[in-house]
mmCIF file of C-alpha atoms and ligand atoms in Angstrom:
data_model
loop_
_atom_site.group_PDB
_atom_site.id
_atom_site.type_symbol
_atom_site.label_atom_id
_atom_site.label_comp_id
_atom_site.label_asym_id
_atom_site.label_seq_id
_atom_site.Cartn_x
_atom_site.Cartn_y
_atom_site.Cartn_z
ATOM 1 C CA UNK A 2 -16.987 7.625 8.633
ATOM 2 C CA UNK A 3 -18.608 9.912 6.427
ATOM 3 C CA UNK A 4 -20.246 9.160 2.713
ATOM 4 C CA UNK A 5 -17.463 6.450 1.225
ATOM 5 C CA UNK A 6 -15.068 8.301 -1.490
ATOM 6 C CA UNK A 7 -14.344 6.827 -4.809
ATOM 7 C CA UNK A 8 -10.852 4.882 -3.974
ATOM 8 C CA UNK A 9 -13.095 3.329 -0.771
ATOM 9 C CA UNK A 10 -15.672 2.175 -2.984
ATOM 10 C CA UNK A 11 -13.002 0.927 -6.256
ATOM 11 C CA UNK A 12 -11.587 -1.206 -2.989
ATOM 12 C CA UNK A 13 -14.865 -2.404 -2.054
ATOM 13 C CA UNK A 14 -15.965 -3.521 -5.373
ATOM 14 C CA UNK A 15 -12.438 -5.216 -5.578
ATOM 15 C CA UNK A 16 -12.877 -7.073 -2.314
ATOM 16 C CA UNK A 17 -14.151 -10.475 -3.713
ATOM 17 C CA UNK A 18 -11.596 -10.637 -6.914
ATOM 18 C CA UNK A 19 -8.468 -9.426 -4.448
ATOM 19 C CA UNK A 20 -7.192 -12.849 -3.324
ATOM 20 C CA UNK A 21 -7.146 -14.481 -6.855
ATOM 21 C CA UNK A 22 -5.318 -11.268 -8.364
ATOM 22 C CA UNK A 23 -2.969 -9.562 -5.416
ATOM 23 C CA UNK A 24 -0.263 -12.556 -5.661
ATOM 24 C CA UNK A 25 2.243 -9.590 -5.884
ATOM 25 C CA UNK A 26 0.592 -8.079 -2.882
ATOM 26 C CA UNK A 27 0.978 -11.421 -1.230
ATOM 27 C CA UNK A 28 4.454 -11.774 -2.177
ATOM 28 C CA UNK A 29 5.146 -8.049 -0.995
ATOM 29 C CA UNK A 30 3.216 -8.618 2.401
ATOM 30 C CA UNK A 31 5.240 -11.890 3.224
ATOM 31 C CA UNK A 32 8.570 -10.109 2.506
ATOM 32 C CA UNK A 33 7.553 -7.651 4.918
ATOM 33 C CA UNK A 34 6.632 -9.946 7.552
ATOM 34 C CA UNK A 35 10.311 -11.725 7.083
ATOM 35 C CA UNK A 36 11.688 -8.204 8.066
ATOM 36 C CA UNK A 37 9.957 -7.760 10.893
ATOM 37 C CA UNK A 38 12.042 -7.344 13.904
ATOM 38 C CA UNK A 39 10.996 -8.959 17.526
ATOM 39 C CA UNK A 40 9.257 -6.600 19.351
ATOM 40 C CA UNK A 41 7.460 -6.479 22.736
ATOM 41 C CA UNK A 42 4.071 -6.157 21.878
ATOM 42 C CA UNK A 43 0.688 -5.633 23.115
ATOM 43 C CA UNK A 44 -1.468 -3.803 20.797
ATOM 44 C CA UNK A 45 -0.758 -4.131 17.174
ATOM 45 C CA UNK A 46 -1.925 -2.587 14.238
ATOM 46 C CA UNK A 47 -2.311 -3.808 10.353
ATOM 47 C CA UNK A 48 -3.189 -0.878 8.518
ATOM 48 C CA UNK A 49 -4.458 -0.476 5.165
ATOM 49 C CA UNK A 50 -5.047 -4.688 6.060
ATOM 50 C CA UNK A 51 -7.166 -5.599 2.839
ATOM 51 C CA UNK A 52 -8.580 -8.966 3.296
ATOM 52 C CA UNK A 53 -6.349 -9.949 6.439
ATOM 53 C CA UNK A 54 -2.958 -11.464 4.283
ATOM 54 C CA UNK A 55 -1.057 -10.483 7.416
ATOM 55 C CA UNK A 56 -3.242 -10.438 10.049
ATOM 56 C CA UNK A 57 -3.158 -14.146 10.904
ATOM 57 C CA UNK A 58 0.713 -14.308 10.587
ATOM 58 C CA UNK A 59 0.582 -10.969 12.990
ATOM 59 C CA UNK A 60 -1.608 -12.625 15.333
ATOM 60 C CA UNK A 61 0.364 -16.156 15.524
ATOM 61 C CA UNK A 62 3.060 -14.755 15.829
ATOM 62 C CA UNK A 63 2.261 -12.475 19.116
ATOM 63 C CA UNK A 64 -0.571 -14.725 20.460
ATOM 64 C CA UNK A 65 -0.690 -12.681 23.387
ATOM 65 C CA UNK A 66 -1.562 -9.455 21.771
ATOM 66 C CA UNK A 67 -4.646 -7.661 20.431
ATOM 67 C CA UNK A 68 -3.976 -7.085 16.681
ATOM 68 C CA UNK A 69 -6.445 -4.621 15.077
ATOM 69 C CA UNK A 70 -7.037 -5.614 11.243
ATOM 70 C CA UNK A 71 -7.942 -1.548 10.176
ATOM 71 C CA UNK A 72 -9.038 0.006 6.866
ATOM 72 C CA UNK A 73 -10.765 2.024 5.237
ATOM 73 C CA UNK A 74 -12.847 -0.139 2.646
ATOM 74 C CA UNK A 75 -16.039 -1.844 4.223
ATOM 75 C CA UNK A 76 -15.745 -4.085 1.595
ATOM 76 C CA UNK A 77 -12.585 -5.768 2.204
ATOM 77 C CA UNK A 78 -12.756 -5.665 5.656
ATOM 78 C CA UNK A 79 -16.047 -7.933 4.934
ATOM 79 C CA UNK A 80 -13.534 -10.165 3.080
ATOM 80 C CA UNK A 81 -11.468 -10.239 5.784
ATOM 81 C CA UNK A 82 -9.725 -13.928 6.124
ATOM 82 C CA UNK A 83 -8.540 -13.894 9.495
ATOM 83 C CA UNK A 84 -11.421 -11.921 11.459
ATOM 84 C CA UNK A 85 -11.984 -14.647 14.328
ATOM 85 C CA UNK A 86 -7.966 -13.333 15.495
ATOM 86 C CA UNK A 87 -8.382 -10.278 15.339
ATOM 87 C CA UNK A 88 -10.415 -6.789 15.592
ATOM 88 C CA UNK A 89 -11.802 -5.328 12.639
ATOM 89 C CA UNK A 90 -11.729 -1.593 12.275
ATOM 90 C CA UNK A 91 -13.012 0.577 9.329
ATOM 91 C CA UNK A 92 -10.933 3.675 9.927
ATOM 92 C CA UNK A 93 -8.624 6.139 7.697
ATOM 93 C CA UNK A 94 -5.031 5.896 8.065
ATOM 94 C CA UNK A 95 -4.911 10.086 8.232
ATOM 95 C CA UNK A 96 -6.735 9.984 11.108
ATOM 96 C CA UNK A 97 -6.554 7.314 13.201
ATOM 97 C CA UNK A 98 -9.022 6.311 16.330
ATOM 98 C CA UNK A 99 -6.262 5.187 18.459
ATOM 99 C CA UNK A 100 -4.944 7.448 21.587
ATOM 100 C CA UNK A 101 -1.310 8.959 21.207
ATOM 101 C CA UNK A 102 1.310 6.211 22.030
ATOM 102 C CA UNK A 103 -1.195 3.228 21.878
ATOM 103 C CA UNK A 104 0.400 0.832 19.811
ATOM 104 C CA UNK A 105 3.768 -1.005 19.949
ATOM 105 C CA UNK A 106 4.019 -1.877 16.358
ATOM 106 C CA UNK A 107 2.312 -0.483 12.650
ATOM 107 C CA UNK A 108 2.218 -2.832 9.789
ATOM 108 C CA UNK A 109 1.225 -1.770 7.046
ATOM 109 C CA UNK A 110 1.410 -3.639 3.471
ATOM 110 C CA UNK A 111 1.167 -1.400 -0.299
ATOM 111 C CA UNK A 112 -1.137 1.120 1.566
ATOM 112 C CA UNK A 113 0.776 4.044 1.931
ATOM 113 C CA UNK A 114 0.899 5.253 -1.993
ATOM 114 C CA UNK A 115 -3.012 6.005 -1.394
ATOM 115 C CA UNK A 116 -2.269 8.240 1.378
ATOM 116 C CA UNK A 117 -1.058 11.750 1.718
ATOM 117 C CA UNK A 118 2.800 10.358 2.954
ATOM 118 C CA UNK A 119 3.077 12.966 5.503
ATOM 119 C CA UNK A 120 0.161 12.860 6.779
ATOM 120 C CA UNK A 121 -0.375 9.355 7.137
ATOM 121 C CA UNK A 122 3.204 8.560 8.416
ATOM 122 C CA UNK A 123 2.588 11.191 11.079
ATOM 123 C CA UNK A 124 -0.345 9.472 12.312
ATOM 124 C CA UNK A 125 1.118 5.988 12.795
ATOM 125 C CA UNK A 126 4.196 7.479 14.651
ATOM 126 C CA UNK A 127 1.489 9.712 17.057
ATOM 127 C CA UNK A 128 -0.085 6.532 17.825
ATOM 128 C CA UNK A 129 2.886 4.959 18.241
ATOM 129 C CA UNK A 130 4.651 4.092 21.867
ATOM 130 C CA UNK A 131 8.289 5.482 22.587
ATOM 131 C CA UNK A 132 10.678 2.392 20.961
ATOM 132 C CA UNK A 133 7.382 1.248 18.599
ATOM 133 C CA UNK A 134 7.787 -0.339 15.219
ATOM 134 C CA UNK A 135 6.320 0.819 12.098
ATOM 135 C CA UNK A 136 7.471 -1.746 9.304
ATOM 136 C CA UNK A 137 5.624 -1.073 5.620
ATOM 137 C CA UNK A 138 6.053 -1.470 2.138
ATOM 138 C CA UNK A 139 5.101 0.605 -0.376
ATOM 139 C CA UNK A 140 5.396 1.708 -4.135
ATOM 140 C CA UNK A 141 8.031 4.320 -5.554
ATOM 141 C CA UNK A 142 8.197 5.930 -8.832
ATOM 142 C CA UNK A 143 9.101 4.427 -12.028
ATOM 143 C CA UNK A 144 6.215 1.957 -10.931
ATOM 144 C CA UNK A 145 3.367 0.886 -13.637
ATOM 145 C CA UNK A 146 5.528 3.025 -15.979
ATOM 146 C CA UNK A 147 4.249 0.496 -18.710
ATOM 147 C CA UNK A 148 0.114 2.069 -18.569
ATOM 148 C CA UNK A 149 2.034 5.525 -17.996
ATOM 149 C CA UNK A 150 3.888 5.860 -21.452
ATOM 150 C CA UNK A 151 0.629 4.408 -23.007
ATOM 151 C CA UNK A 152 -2.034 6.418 -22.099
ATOM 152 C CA UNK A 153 0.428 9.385 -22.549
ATOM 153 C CA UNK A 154 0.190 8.978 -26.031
ATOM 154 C CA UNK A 155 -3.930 9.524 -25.541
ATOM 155 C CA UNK A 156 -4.213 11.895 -23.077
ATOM 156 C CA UNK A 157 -2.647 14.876 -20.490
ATOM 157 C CA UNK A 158 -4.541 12.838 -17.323
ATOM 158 C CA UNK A 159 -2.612 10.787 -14.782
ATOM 159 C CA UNK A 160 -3.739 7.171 -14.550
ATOM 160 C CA UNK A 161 -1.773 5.956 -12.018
ATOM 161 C CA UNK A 162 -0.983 7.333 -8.431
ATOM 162 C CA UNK A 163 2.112 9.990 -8.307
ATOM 163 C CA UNK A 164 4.835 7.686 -6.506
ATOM 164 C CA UNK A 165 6.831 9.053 -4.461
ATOM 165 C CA UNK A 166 10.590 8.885 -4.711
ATOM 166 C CA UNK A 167 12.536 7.055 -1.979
ATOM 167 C CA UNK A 168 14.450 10.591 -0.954
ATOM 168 C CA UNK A 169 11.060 11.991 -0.165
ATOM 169 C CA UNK A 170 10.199 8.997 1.809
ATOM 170 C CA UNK A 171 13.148 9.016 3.730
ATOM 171 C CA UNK A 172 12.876 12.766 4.094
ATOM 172 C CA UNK A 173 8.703 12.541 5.470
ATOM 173 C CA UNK A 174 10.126 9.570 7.845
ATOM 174 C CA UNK A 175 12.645 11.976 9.491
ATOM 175 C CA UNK A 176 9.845 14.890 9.810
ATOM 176 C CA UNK A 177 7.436 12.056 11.300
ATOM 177 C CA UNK A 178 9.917 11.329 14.223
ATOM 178 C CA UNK A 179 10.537 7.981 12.662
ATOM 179 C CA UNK A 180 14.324 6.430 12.708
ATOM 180 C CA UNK A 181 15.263 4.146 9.398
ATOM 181 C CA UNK A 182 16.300 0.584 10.988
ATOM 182 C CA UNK A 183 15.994 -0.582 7.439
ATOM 183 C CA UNK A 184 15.298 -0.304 4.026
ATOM 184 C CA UNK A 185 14.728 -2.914 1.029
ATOM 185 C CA UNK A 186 14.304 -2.039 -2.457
ATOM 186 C CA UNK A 187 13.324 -4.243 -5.670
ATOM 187 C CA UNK A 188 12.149 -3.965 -8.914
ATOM 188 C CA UNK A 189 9.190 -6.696 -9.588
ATOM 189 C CA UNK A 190 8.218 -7.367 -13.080
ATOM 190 C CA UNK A 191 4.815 -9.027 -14.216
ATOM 191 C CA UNK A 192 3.985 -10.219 -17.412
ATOM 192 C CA UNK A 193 0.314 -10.697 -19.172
ATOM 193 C CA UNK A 194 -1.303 -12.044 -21.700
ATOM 194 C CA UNK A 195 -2.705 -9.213 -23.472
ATOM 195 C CA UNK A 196 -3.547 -5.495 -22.501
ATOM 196 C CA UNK A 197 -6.556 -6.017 -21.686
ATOM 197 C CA UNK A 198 -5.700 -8.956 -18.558
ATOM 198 C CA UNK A 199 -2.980 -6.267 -17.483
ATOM 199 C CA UNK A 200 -5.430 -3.561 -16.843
ATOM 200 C CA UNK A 201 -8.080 -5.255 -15.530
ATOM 201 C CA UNK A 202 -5.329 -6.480 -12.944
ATOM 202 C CA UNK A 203 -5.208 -3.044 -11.930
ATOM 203 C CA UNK A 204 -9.006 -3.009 -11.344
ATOM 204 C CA UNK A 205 -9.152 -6.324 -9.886
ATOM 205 C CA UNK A 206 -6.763 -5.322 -6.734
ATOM 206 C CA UNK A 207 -8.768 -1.868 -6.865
ATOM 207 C CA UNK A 208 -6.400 0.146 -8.039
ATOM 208 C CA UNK A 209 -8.311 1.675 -11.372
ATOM 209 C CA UNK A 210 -9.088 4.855 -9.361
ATOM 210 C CA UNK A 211 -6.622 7.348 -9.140
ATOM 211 C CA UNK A 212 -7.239 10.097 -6.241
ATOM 212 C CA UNK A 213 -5.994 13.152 -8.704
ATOM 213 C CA UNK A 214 -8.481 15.927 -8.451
ATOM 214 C CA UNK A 215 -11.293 13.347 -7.154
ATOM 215 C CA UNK A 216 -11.614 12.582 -11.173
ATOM 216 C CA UNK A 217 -11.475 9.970 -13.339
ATOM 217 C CA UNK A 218 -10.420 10.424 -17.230
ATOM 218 C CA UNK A 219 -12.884 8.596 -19.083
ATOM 219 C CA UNK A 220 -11.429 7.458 -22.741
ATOM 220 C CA UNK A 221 -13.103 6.907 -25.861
ATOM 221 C CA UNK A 222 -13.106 3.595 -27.898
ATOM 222 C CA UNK A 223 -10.119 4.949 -30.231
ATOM 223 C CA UNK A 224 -7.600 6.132 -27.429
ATOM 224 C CA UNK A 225 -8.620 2.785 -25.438
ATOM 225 C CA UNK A 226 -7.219 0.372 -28.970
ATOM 226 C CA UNK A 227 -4.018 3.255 -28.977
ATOM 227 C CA UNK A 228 -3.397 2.126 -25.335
ATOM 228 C CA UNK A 229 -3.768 -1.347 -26.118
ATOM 229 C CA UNK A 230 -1.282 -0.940 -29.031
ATOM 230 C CA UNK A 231 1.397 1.051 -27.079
ATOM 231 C CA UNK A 232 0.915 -1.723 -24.306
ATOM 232 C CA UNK A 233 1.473 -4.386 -27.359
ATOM 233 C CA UNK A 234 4.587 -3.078 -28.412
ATOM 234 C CA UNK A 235 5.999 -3.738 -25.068
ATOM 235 C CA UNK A 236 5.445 -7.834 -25.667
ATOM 236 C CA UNK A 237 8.352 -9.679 -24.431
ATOM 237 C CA UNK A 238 8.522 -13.629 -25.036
ATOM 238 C CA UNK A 239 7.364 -13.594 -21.448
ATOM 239 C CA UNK A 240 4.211 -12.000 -21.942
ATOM 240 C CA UNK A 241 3.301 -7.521 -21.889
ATOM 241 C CA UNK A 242 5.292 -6.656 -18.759
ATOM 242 C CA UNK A 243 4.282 -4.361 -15.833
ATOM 243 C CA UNK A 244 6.846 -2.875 -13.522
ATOM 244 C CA UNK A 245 6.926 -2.218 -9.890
ATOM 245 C CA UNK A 246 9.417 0.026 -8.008
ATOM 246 C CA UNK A 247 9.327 -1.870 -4.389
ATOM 247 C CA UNK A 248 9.953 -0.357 -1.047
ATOM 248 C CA UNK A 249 10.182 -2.252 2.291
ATOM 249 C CA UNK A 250 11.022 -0.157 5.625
ATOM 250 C CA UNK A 251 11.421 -0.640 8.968
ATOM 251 C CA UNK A 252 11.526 2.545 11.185
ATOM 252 C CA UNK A 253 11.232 3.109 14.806
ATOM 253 C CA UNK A 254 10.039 5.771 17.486
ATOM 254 C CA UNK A 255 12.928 6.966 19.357
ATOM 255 C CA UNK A 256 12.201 5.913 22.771
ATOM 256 C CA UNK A 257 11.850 8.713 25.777
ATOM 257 C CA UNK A 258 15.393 10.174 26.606
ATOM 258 C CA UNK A 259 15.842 9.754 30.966
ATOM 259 C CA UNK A 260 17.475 12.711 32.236
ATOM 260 C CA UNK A 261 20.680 11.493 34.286
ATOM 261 C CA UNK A 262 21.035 13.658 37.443
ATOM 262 C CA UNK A 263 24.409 14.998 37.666
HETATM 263 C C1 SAM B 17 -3.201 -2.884 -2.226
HETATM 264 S S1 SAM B 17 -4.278 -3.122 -0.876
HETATM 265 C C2 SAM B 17 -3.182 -3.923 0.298
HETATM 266 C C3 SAM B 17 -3.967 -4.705 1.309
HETATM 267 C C4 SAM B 17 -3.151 -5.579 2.250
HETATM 268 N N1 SAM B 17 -2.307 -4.811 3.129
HETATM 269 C C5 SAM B 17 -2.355 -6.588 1.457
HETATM 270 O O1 SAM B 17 -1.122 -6.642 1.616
HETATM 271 O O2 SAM B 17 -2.962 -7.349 0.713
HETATM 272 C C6 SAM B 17 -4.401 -1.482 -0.161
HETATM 273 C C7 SAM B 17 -5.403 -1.421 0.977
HETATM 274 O O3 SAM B 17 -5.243 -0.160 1.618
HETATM 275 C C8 SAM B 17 -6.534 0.334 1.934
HETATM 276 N N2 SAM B 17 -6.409 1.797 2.059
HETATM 277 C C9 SAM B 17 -6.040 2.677 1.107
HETATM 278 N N3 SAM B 17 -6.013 3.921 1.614
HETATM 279 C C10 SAM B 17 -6.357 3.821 2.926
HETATM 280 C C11 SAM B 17 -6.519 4.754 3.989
HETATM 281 N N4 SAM B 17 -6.337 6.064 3.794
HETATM 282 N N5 SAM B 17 -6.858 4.304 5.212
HETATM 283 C C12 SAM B 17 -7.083 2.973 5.424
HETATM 284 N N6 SAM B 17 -6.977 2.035 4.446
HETATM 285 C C13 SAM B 17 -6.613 2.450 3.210
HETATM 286 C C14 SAM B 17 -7.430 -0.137 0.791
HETATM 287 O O4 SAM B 17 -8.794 -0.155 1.125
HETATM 288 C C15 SAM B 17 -6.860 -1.526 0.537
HETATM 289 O O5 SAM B 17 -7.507 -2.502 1.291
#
């Protein structure tokens, strides 16, 4: 891969704080792992795998197959905690190295809202086998509307990634080829201290970067203590609350139609 891009490197950096801060992510990943349905397989693939949550479940639970830990971040694939059961790969989900109809199942956990949907879904279901699984989970909008209505009040920039709504997923899984088997939704709230903890929990799962014309809107001191205050006057006897809009989906290839002779 060519010179790393700024969401690659935020990831990287992130790579030795991710286990202490993603307990959503692990909470998100294990859900997705109780959906997944039995399936024959050989070859699997856990996309967008950070430091390896899944990977070890993936691999005891099909001890016969290969499963290939792949993504894009050096850094957390460095991190990886599973990396003696499976193979590593640093590769982008848009363009995957894997031949057409490779795989017989795509996991993927809270990686697609980086990607270009379309692309990304097409890619999976290319590499996918006739009656492969793709199960993922991913974030729709209304998500970290909390940092959203506060740094509108400083600024015109987007801080957070544009979600996408569940209509247009379900609409880019039907142009990918996929079939819905199943989909999960739920709204997951999580409460912090101050403003401060609940941003840096943004930049401690590597999520600070947002890819929205490759740049980042740097704030002075002021509009930083306005977001801060906005974030405040949120406070709940629970703590500043954060919202997440949660998708889980399980879709499959349709498998190759036989043509009956008449
Ligand atoms: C929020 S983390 C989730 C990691 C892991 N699946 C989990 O459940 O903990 C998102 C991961 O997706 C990776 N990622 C984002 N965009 C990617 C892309 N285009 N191709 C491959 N990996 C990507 C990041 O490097 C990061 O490790």
């Amino acid at each position: 891969m060519s010179e790393l891009s700024a969401v690659q490197r935020a990831f990287s950096r992130a790579a030795g704080r991710y286990r202490a801060a993603a307990g959503l992510q692990r909470v998100v990943s294990d859900r997705l792992l109780d959906l997944l349905p039995d399936v024959e397989a050989q070859r699997i693939l856990d996309l967008g795998c950070g430091i390896g949550f899944a990977s070890g479940a993936l691999a005891a639970r099909h001890p016969d197959a290969q499963v290939i830990a792949a993504d894009f971040s050096p850094g957390m694939l460095g991190a990886h905690e599973a990396a003696s059961s499976c193979l590593r790969v640093c590769a982008d989900a848009h363009c995957l190295p894997f031949a057409d109809a490779g795989l017989d199942l795509v996991f993927s956990s809270l990686m697609l809202q980086w990607c270009d949907l379309p692309r990304a879904l097409s890619e999976s279901a290319r590499a996918l086998r006739p009656d492969g699984v793709v199960c993922f989970s991913t974030v729709l909008n209304g998500s970290l509307r909390e940092i959203d209505a506060a740094f509108a009040a400083v600024d015109q920039h987007r801080h957070t990634v544009a979600f996408t709504e569940e209509g247009r997923l379900r609409e880019v899984l039907a142009s990918a080829g996929l079939r819905v088997d199943c989909i999960e939704r739920a709204t997951r709230v999580e409460h912090f201290a101050d403003a401060r903890s609940l941003l840096q929990s943004i930049r401690d799962i590597g999520a600070s970067r947002v890819p929205v014309d490759g740049r980042r809107a740097l704030l002075g001191r002021v509009a930083l203590l306005r977001v801060y205050d906005h974030l405040e006057s949120l406070r709940t006897e629970l703590g500043i609350p954060l919202s997440y809009e949660l998708v889980w989906v399980v879709a499959r290839k349709p498998g190759l139609k036989v043509e009956s002779k008449q």
